[in-house]
Amino acid sequence: MSKFRNKKKEVPAVNTSALPDIVFMLLFFFMVTTTMRETSLQIDAPRLPSATEVKKLEHKSLVTTIYVGKAKDAKYGTSFNRIQLNDKIGSADDVPAFIINARSKVSEAEVPFMTTSIKADKESSVGTITDIRLKLRDVNALKISYSASKKTE
Amino acid sequence: MARRENPEINAGSMADIAFLLLIFFLVTTTMNVDSGVSKKLSEKPPADYVPPVIKEKNIFEVSINRNNELLVEGERMDIKDLKEAAIAFIDNGGGEGKVENGVASGRCSYCKGERSESSSDHPNKAIISVQSDRLTEYGTYLTVQDQLLKAYASLRNRLSIEKYKMPFSELEEAYKDDKNNENLKKKVEFIKTSYPQIISDQEPTK
C-alpha cells in the first residue's frame, strides 16, 4: 500500500530536452558572430614583434590595417616586404588611395581619429615601413600604430 | 510491460555536451584585440621649411645598421642597455629649459640625472633621434622604439609616484574613466609636459 502511494506522489521529471537546443542556439550565434578575419590574407600571417609599451586599439571601425610580410603567392618573390592593401598585394604608391577610400566610409568628424595599423612581420625591412609612412604623411593620416604583441617582462 | 512502453532516451547529458562546446568556443575565439605601439607622425613640412638649429648635446643619436646592431652616441651598445642610456640622457637636466609662450621653464627641478654639461639641458629639450638603415629588420626597429618609450614611461612613473603617489599608468587610467575631472587632467598634462616624448625618425640610410 505504501509503495503504491509513493509512486503516485513522485514529482514528474522536468522536461529538459529543450535545454540543449537553447545552448546550441547560443553556440551557433557565437560561431556566426565571431568573424575570423575581415580580409583574407594574401601574405603569410605576420609574425608580430613584441613590445611592452603597447596600447590597445580602440574604435575598431576607425582602424585601417596595412599588412606587410611575405606573399603567399610565390610569383611575388620571397622577401618579407610585400604590402597588402584590402585584398590584394600592392605597393606603397597605392597607400594614399587606400586611405582615402577608407576615409570615405566614416563620417567627416571622425577622420582625425582614424588610425592606421601597420601589421608587419618582424623580418620586414624598415625601408618598406618608411615608404608607407611617407605616403601616409602625404595624405595626412598621421596616427599610426605599429602592431605588436604584448610582451610581459 | 509498462516499462517498455516508454523507451525515452535520456538526453540530459546533451546539454552538458553543448555547454562544453559553447565554453570551448568562448575560450578559443579571441576577440582579436589589436594592440600596438602608437605613434604620431609629424606633418609634412612645407617646401621652404628650415629645420631649427638644435644643440648637439640635446640630441641623443641612435642608429641601427643593416645587421641590426646599435650605435648610440657614437658607441656600440646592446639593446638591453639602451633604456638606461636613454634615461640618463633625458633626465640629465644640465641647463636651462625651453622658453614656452614667453615663460622660461628654467632648470629642471625634478631631474635626478648627473647634470652633466655635455648631455641634455632639460627633458623638454632632449630629442631622441633614431636612424635606421633601409635594410634594418622591422623587429629590431620596433624593439628600439619600445625601449625608448619604456625609458620615458619609467621616468614619468617616477615623477608621478613622487608627486601624486600613484604610477602614471594608473593616473592615465583614472583620467580615462573620468574625462571631466579637471584636476586629473591637469596632473596628466603636467607629467606629460614634464617628460614629453620627443622621438624623431630620421630618413633611413640607403
CSV table of C-alpha atoms in Angstrom, one decimal:
chain,number,residue,atom,x,y,z
A,1,MET,CA,0.0,0.0,0.0
A,2,SER,CA,2.7,2.4,1.0
A,3,LYS,CA,4.6,1.5,-2.1
A,4,PHE,CA,1.7,2.4,-4.3
A,5,ARG,CA,1.2,5.7,-2.7
A,6,ASN,CA,4.8,6.7,-3.0
A,7,LYS,CA,4.7,6.2,-6.7
A,8,LYS,CA,1.8,8.5,-7.1
A,9,LYS,CA,3.4,11.3,-5.1
A,10,GLU,CA,6.7,11.3,-7.0
A,11,VAL,CA,7.4,14.6,-8.8
A,12,PRO,CA,7.4,14.2,-12.5
A,13,ALA,CA,10.8,14.9,-14.1
A,14,VAL,CA,11.0,18.3,-15.6
A,15,ASN,CA,11.4,18.0,-19.4
A,16,THR,CA,14.8,19.5,-20.1
A,17,SER,CA,15.0,18.3,-23.7
A,18,ALA,CA,14.8,21.9,-24.9
A,19,LEU,CA,17.9,22.9,-23.0
A,20,PRO,CA,20.4,21.5,-25.5
A,21,ASP,CA,18.5,23.3,-28.2
A,22,ILE,CA,18.9,26.6,-26.4
A,23,VAL,CA,22.5,26.0,-25.8
A,24,PHE,CA,23.1,25.0,-29.4
A,25,MET,CA,21.4,28.2,-30.5
A,26,LEU,CA,23.8,30.2,-28.3
A,27,LEU,CA,26.7,28.2,-29.8
A,28,PHE,CA,25.7,28.9,-33.3
A,29,PHE,CA,25.2,32.5,-32.5
A,30,PHE,CA,28.8,32.7,-31.3
A,31,MET,CA,30.1,30.7,-34.2
A,32,VAL,CA,28.5,33.0,-36.6
A,33,THR,CA,29.2,36.4,-35.0
A,34,THR,CA,32.9,36.0,-34.3
A,35,THR,CA,34.2,36.9,-37.6
A,36,MET,CA,37.5,35.3,-38.0
A,37,ARG,CA,39.1,38.0,-40.2
A,38,GLU,CA,37.6,40.6,-42.4
A,39,THR,CA,40.1,40.4,-45.3
A,40,SER,CA,41.6,37.2,-46.5
A,41,LEU,CA,45.3,37.4,-46.1
A,42,GLN,CA,47.4,37.3,-49.2
A,43,ILE,CA,50.5,37.2,-47.2
A,44,ASP,CA,51.7,34.8,-44.6
A,45,ALA,CA,50.3,35.9,-41.2
A,46,PRO,CA,52.9,38.4,-40.0
A,47,ARG,CA,54.9,37.3,-37.0
A,48,LEU,CA,54.4,40.4,-35.0
A,49,PRO,CA,57.3,41.8,-33.0
A,50,SER,CA,56.7,42.0,-29.3
A,51,ALA,CA,56.8,45.2,-27.2
A,52,THR,CA,56.0,46.2,-23.7
A,53,GLU,CA,54.7,49.7,-24.3
A,54,VAL,CA,51.7,48.7,-26.3
A,55,LYS,CA,48.3,50.3,-26.3
A,56,LYS,CA,45.1,48.7,-27.2
A,57,LEU,CA,43.5,50.0,-30.4
A,58,GLU,CA,40.1,51.3,-29.7
A,59,HIS,CA,37.2,52.0,-32.1
A,60,LYS,CA,37.7,49.2,-34.5
A,61,SER,CA,35.7,50.9,-37.2
A,62,LEU,CA,38.3,53.7,-37.3
A,63,VAL,CA,41.3,51.4,-37.8
A,64,THR,CA,42.6,50.7,-41.2
A,65,THR,CA,45.1,47.9,-41.4
A,66,ILE,CA,48.0,47.6,-43.7
A,67,TYR,CA,49.7,44.2,-43.8
A,68,VAL,CA,53.4,43.8,-44.6
A,69,GLY,CA,55.0,40.4,-45.0
A,70,LYS,CA,55.9,37.6,-47.3
A,71,ALA,CA,53.4,36.9,-50.1
A,72,LYS,CA,51.7,33.5,-50.1
A,73,ASP,CA,51.9,33.5,-53.9
A,74,ALA,CA,55.4,32.7,-55.0
A,75,LYS,CA,55.1,35.0,-58.0
A,76,TYR,CA,55.7,38.0,-55.7
A,77,GLY,CA,59.0,36.7,-54.6
A,78,THR,CA,60.1,35.5,-51.2
A,79,SER,CA,61.0,38.7,-49.5
A,80,PHE,CA,59.1,39.9,-46.4
A,81,ASN,CA,58.4,43.3,-47.9
A,82,ARG,CA,55.1,42.8,-49.7
A,83,ILE,CA,52.3,45.2,-48.8
A,84,GLN,CA,48.7,44.1,-48.7
A,85,LEU,CA,46.0,46.6,-49.0
A,86,ASN,CA,42.4,45.4,-49.0
A,87,ASP,CA,42.5,42.0,-50.7
A,88,LYS,CA,45.5,42.4,-52.9
A,89,ILE,CA,49.2,42.9,-52.9
A,90,GLY,CA,50.0,46.5,-53.7
A,91,SER,CA,52.9,48.9,-53.5
A,92,ALA,CA,53.5,51.9,-51.3
A,93,ASP,CA,52.2,54.1,-54.1
A,94,ASP,CA,48.7,52.6,-53.6
A,95,VAL,CA,48.6,53.6,-50.0
A,96,PRO,CA,47.1,57.1,-50.4
A,97,ALA,CA,44.2,55.8,-52.5
A,98,PHE,CA,43.6,53.1,-49.9
A,99,ILE,CA,43.5,55.6,-47.1
A,100,ILE,CA,41.2,57.9,-48.9
A,101,ASN,CA,38.9,55.0,-49.7
A,102,ALA,CA,38.8,54.1,-46.0
A,103,ARG,CA,38.1,57.7,-45.1
A,104,SER,CA,35.1,57.9,-47.3
A,105,LYS,CA,33.5,55.2,-45.1
A,106,VAL,CA,33.5,57.2,-41.9
A,107,SER,CA,31.9,60.5,-41.1
A,108,GLU,CA,34.0,63.6,-41.5
A,109,ALA,CA,34.1,64.4,-37.8
A,110,GLU,CA,35.8,61.1,-37.1
A,111,VAL,CA,38.5,61.4,-39.8
A,112,PRO,CA,41.1,62.9,-37.4
A,113,PHE,CA,40.7,59.9,-35.1
A,114,MET,CA,41.4,57.4,-37.8
A,115,THR,CA,44.4,55.2,-37.1
A,116,THR,CA,46.4,53.2,-39.5
A,117,SER,CA,47.6,50.0,-38.0
A,118,ILE,CA,50.7,48.5,-39.6
A,119,LYS,CA,50.9,44.8,-39.2
A,120,ALA,CA,54.3,44.0,-40.3
A,121,ASP,CA,56.4,40.9,-40.0
A,122,LYS,CA,59.4,41.3,-37.8
A,123,GLU,CA,61.7,40.4,-40.6
A,124,SER,CA,60.3,43.1,-42.9
A,125,SER,CA,62.7,45.9,-43.5
A,126,VAL,CA,62.4,49.4,-42.2
A,127,GLY,CA,62.6,50.8,-45.7
A,128,THR,CA,59.2,49.4,-46.6
A,129,ILE,CA,57.7,50.8,-43.4
A,130,THR,CA,59.3,54.1,-44.1
A,131,ASP,CA,57.8,54.2,-47.6
A,132,ILE,CA,54.4,53.6,-46.2
A,133,ARG,CA,54.9,56.2,-43.6
A,134,LEU,CA,55.9,58.8,-46.1
A,135,LYS,CA,52.8,58.1,-48.1
A,136,LEU,CA,50.6,58.3,-45.1
A,137,ARG,CA,52.1,61.6,-44.3
A,138,ASP,CA,51.2,62.8,-47.8
A,139,VAL,CA,47.6,62.2,-47.2
A,140,ASN,CA,47.7,63.4,-43.6
A,141,ALA,CA,47.0,60.1,-42.0
A,142,LEU,CA,49.2,60.8,-39.0
A,143,LYS,CA,48.0,58.4,-36.4
A,144,ILE,CA,49.7,55.1,-36.8
A,145,SER,CA,50.1,52.1,-34.7
A,146,TYR,CA,52.8,49.5,-35.1
A,147,SER,CA,51.0,46.4,-34.3
A,148,ALA,CA,52.9,44.3,-31.8
A,149,SER,CA,52.1,41.6,-29.3
A,150,LYS,CA,52.3,42.4,-25.7
A,151,LYS,CA,55.4,41.1,-24.0
A,152,THR,CA,55.4,40.6,-20.3
A,153,GLU,CA,58.6,41.0,-18.6
B,1,MET,CA,5.4,-4.4,-19.9
B,2,ALA,CA,4.6,-1.0,-18.7
B,3,ARG,CA,8.4,-0.2,-18.7
B,4,ARG,CA,8.8,-1.0,-22.3
B,5,GLU,CA,6.0,1.4,-23.3
B,6,ASN,CA,8.1,4.4,-22.6
B,7,PRO,CA,11.6,4.0,-24.0
B,8,GLU,CA,12.7,7.6,-23.6
B,9,ILE,CA,16.3,8.4,-24.3
B,10,ASN,CA,18.0,10.3,-21.5
B,11,ALA,CA,19.0,13.5,-23.2
B,12,GLY,CA,20.2,15.1,-20.0
B,13,SER,CA,23.9,14.9,-20.9
B,14,MET,CA,23.2,16.5,-24.3
B,15,ALA,CA,23.0,19.9,-22.6
B,16,ASP,CA,26.3,19.2,-20.9
B,17,ILE,CA,28.0,18.4,-24.2
B,18,ALA,CA,26.5,21.5,-25.8
B,19,PHE,CA,27.7,23.6,-22.9
B,20,LEU,CA,31.2,22.1,-23.3
B,21,LEU,CA,31.3,23.1,-26.9
B,22,LEU,CA,30.0,26.6,-26.1
B,23,ILE,CA,32.6,27.1,-23.5
B,24,PHE,CA,35.3,25.9,-25.8
B,25,PHE,CA,34.2,28.4,-28.4
B,26,LEU,CA,34.0,31.2,-25.9
B,27,VAL,CA,37.5,30.5,-24.7
B,28,THR,CA,39.2,29.9,-28.1
B,29,THR,CA,37.8,32.8,-30.1
B,30,THR,CA,39.9,35.6,-29.1
B,31,MET,CA,38.1,38.8,-29.8
B,32,ASN,CA,41.3,39.8,-31.5
B,33,VAL,CA,42.0,42.9,-29.6
B,34,ASP,CA,44.6,44.8,-31.6
B,35,SER,CA,47.4,46.3,-29.8
B,36,GLY,CA,50.4,48.2,-30.9
B,37,VAL,CA,52.9,50.9,-30.3
B,38,SER,CA,51.2,54.0,-31.3
B,39,LYS,CA,53.0,56.9,-32.9
B,40,LYS,CA,52.1,60.2,-34.3
B,41,LEU,CA,53.7,61.2,-37.5
B,42,SER,CA,54.9,64.7,-37.9
B,43,GLU,CA,53.1,66.8,-40.5
B,44,LYS,CA,54.6,67.2,-43.9
B,45,PRO,CA,56.9,70.2,-43.7
B,46,PRO,CA,56.4,73.0,-46.2
B,47,ALA,CA,58.8,73.2,-49.1
B,48,ASP,CA,60.8,76.1,-47.7
B,49,TYR,CA,60.9,74.7,-44.2
B,50,VAL,CA,64.2,75.3,-42.4
B,51,PRO,CA,64.7,73.0,-39.5
B,52,PRO,CA,65.6,74.8,-36.3
B,53,VAL,CA,69.1,74.6,-35.1
B,54,ILE,CA,69.4,72.2,-32.2
B,55,LYS,CA,72.4,72.0,-30.0
B,56,GLU,CA,74.3,68.8,-30.5
B,57,LYS,CA,74.2,67.9,-26.8
B,58,ASN,CA,70.4,67.9,-26.8
B,59,ILE,CA,70.3,65.2,-29.4
B,60,PHE,CA,70.6,61.5,-28.5
B,61,GLU,CA,71.6,59.7,-31.6
B,62,VAL,CA,70.6,56.1,-32.0
B,63,SER,CA,71.5,54.4,-35.2
B,64,ILE,CA,70.7,50.9,-36.2
B,65,ASN,CA,72.7,49.3,-39.1
B,66,ARG,CA,71.6,46.7,-41.5
B,67,ASN,CA,73.0,43.9,-39.3
B,68,ASN,CA,70.7,45.1,-36.5
B,69,GLU,CA,73.5,46.5,-34.4
B,70,LEU,CA,73.1,49.6,-32.4
B,71,LEU,CA,75.3,52.7,-32.4
B,72,VAL,CA,74.3,55.1,-29.6
B,73,GLU,CA,76.0,58.4,-29.4
B,74,GLY,CA,78.9,57.0,-31.4
B,75,GLU,CA,79.4,53.9,-29.4
B,76,ARG,CA,78.2,50.4,-29.9
B,77,MET,CA,75.6,49.3,-27.5
B,78,ASP,CA,73.4,46.3,-26.7
B,79,ILE,CA,69.7,46.8,-26.9
B,80,LYS,CA,69.2,45.9,-23.3
B,81,ASP,CA,71.4,48.8,-22.2
B,82,LEU,CA,69.5,51.3,-24.4
B,83,LYS,CA,66.8,52.1,-21.8
B,84,GLU,CA,69.3,53.1,-19.1
B,85,ALA,CA,71.3,55.2,-21.5
B,86,ALA,CA,68.2,57.0,-22.7
B,87,ILE,CA,67.1,57.6,-19.1
B,88,ALA,CA,70.5,59.1,-18.2
B,89,PHE,CA,70.2,61.4,-21.2
B,90,ILE,CA,66.7,62.6,-20.8
B,91,ASP,CA,67.0,63.0,-17.1
B,92,ASN,CA,70.3,64.8,-17.2
B,93,GLY,CA,68.9,68.3,-16.7
B,94,GLY,CA,72.2,70.1,-17.3
B,95,GLY,CA,70.9,73.5,-18.2
B,96,GLU,CA,68.0,75.8,-18.8
B,97,GLY,CA,64.7,74.5,-20.2
B,98,LYS,CA,62.8,75.6,-23.2
B,99,VAL,CA,61.1,79.0,-23.3
B,100,GLU,CA,57.4,78.5,-23.9
B,101,ASN,CA,54.9,81.3,-24.5
B,102,GLY,CA,57.5,83.7,-23.1
B,103,VAL,CA,57.8,81.7,-19.9
B,104,ALA,CA,61.1,80.1,-19.2
B,105,SER,CA,60.8,76.7,-17.6
B,106,GLY,CA,64.2,77.2,-16.0
B,107,ARG,CA,66.4,74.5,-14.7
B,108,CYS,CA,64.8,71.0,-14.4
B,109,SER,CA,63.8,70.8,-10.8
B,110,TYR,CA,62.6,67.2,-10.9
B,111,CYS,CA,65.5,65.6,-12.7
B,112,LYS,CA,67.7,63.3,-10.9
B,113,GLY,CA,70.4,63.0,-13.5
B,114,GLU,CA,74.1,63.9,-13.4
B,115,ARG,CA,73.6,67.4,-14.6
B,116,SER,CA,76.5,67.0,-16.9
B,117,GLU,CA,77.4,69.8,-19.2
B,118,SER,CA,77.8,67.6,-22.2
B,119,SER,CA,74.4,66.0,-22.0
B,120,SER,CA,70.8,67.3,-22.4
B,121,ASP,CA,69.7,70.6,-20.9
B,122,HIS,CA,66.2,69.7,-20.0
B,123,PRO,CA,63.7,66.9,-20.7
B,124,ASN,CA,61.7,69.2,-22.9
B,125,LYS,CA,64.7,69.9,-25.0
B,126,ALA,CA,66.0,66.4,-25.2
B,127,ILE,CA,65.4,64.9,-28.6
B,128,ILE,CA,66.0,61.3,-29.4
B,129,SER,CA,66.8,60.7,-33.0
B,130,VAL,CA,66.5,57.2,-34.4
B,131,GLN,CA,68.2,56.5,-37.6
B,132,SER,CA,68.0,53.1,-39.2
B,133,ASP,CA,69.0,51.5,-42.4
B,134,ARG,CA,66.5,50.6,-45.1
B,135,LEU,CA,67.5,47.0,-44.6
B,136,THR,CA,67.2,47.0,-40.8
B,137,GLU,CA,64.8,44.4,-39.6
B,138,TYR,CA,61.5,45.9,-38.5
B,139,GLY,CA,61.5,43.8,-35.4
B,140,THR,CA,64.8,45.4,-34.2
B,141,TYR,CA,63.5,48.8,-35.1
B,142,LEU,CA,60.4,48.3,-33.0
B,143,THR,CA,62.3,47.0,-30.1
B,144,VAL,CA,64.4,50.1,-30.1
B,145,GLN,CA,61.3,52.3,-30.2
B,146,ASP,CA,59.9,50.2,-27.4
B,147,GLN,CA,63.0,50.6,-25.2
B,148,LEU,CA,62.9,54.4,-25.7
B,149,LEU,CA,59.2,54.6,-24.8
B,150,LYS,CA,60.0,52.4,-21.8
B,151,ALA,CA,62.6,54.9,-20.7
B,152,TYR,CA,60.1,57.7,-20.9
B,153,ALA,CA,57.4,55.6,-19.2
B,154,SER,CA,59.7,54.8,-16.2
B,155,LEU,CA,60.6,58.5,-15.8
B,156,ARG,CA,57.0,59.5,-15.9
B,157,ASN,CA,56.1,56.9,-13.4
B,158,ARG,CA,58.8,58.0,-11.1
B,159,LEU,CA,57.7,61.6,-11.2
B,160,SER,CA,54.1,60.6,-10.8
B,161,ILE,CA,54.7,58.5,-7.8
B,162,GLU,CA,56.8,61.2,-6.2
B,163,LYS,CA,54.1,63.9,-6.8
B,164,TYR,CA,50.8,62.1,-6.7
B,165,LYS,CA,51.7,58.8,-5.0
B,166,MET,CA,50.5,56.7,-7.9
B,167,PRO,CA,52.1,55.5,-11.1
B,168,PHE,CA,51.5,57.4,-14.3
B,169,SER,CA,49.7,54.5,-15.9
B,170,GLU,CA,47.1,54.4,-13.1
B,171,LEU,CA,46.8,58.2,-13.3
B,172,GLU,CA,46.1,58.0,-17.0
B,173,GLU,CA,43.6,55.1,-16.5
B,174,ALA,CA,41.8,57.1,-13.8
B,175,TYR,CA,41.6,60.1,-16.2
B,176,LYS,CA,40.2,57.9,-19.0
B,177,ASP,CA,37.4,56.7,-16.7
B,178,ASP,CA,36.6,60.3,-15.6
B,179,LYS,CA,37.2,62.5,-18.6
B,180,ASN,CA,35.7,65.6,-17.0
B,181,ASN,CA,37.9,65.7,-13.9
B,182,GLU,CA,39.9,68.9,-14.4
B,183,ASN,CA,42.2,68.0,-11.5
B,184,LEU,CA,43.2,64.7,-13.0
B,185,LYS,CA,43.6,66.3,-16.4
B,186,LYS,CA,46.0,68.8,-15.0
B,187,LYS,CA,48.0,66.1,-13.4
B,188,VAL,CA,48.2,64.1,-16.5
B,189,GLU,CA,49.2,67.1,-18.6
B,190,PHE,CA,51.8,68.1,-16.1
B,191,ILE,CA,53.5,64.7,-16.2
B,192,LYS,CA,53.3,64.6,-20.0
B,193,THR,CA,54.8,68.0,-20.4
B,194,SER,CA,57.5,67.3,-17.8
B,195,TYR,CA,58.7,64.4,-19.9
B,196,PRO,CA,57.5,64.9,-23.4
B,197,GLN,CA,58.2,62.1,-25.7
B,198,ILE,CA,60.3,63.6,-28.5
B,199,ILE,CA,61.4,60.7,-30.6
B,200,SER,CA,62.2,61.6,-34.2
B,201,ASP,CA,62.7,59.3,-37.0
B,202,GLN,CA,65.4,60.1,-39.5
B,203,GLU,CA,65.2,59.2,-43.1
B,204,PRO,CA,66.8,55.8,-43.3
B,205,THR,CA,70.1,55.4,-45.0
B,206,LYS,CA,70.1,53.5,-48.3
